[in-house]
Short mmCIF file of C-alpha atoms in Angstrom, two decimals:
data_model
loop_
_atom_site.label_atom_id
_atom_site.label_comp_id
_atom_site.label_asym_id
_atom_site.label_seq_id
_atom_site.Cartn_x
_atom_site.Cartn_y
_atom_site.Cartn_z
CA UNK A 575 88.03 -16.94 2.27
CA UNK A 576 84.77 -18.46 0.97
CA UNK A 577 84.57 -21.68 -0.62
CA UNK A 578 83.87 -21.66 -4.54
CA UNK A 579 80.63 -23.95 -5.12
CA UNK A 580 80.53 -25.44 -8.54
CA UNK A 581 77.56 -26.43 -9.76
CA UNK A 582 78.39 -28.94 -12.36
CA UNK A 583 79.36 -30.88 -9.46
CA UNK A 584 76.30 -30.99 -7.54
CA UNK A 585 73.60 -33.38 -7.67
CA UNK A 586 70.86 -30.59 -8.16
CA UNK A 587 72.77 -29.00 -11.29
CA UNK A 588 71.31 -29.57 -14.44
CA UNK A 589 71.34 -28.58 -18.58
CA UNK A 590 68.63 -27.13 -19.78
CA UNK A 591 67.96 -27.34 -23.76
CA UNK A 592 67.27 -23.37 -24.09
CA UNK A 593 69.84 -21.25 -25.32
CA UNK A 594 68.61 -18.15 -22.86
CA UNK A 595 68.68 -20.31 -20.05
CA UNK A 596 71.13 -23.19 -20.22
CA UNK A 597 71.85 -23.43 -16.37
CA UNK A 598 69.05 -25.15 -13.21
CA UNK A 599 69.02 -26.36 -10.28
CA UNK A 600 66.39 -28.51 -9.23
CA UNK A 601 66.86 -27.72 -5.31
CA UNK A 602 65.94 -24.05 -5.95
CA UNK A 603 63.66 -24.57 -8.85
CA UNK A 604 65.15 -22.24 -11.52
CA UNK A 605 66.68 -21.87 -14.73
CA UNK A 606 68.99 -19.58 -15.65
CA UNK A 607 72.15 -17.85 -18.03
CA UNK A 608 74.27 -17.59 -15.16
CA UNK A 609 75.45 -20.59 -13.37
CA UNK A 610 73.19 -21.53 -9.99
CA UNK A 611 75.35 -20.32 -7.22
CA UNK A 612 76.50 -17.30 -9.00
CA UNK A 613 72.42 -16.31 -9.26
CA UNK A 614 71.53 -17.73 -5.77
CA UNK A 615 74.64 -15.27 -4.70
CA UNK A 616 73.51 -12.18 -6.14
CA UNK A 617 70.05 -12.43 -5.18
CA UNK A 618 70.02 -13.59 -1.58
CA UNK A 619 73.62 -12.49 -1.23
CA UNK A 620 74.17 -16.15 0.34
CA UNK A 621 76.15 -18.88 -0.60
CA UNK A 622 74.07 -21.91 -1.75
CA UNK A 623 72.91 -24.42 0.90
CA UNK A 624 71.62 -27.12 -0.97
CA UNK A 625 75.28 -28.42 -2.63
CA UNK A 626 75.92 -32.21 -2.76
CA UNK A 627 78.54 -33.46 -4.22
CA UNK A 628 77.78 -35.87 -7.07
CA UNK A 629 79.09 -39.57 -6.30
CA UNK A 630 81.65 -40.26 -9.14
CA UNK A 631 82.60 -43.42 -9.88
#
């Protein structure tokens, strides 16, 4: 079973402010409508290798 990645909780994960693209990640670059690891998924049909968790205080 594969381990869900979510990208709210990485480091790289940001908002953007348009309503198209409201999802990025600044490892790979990219903004998009579908959430980071969901796009890095389809695309190179592998799981994202740049998560880090945030540090929550």
């Amino acid at each position: 079973m594969e381990k869900r990645i979510i990208c709210q909780k990485c480091v790289y994960y940001f908002v953007t402010w348009e309503a198209g693209k409201p999802h990025g990640c600044k490892a790979y670059g990219f903004k998009s409508q579908l959430i980071p690891s969901i796009a890095v998924k389809r695309s190179s049909g592998d799981d994202c290798n740049f998560f880090t968790l945030k540090n929550f205080k």
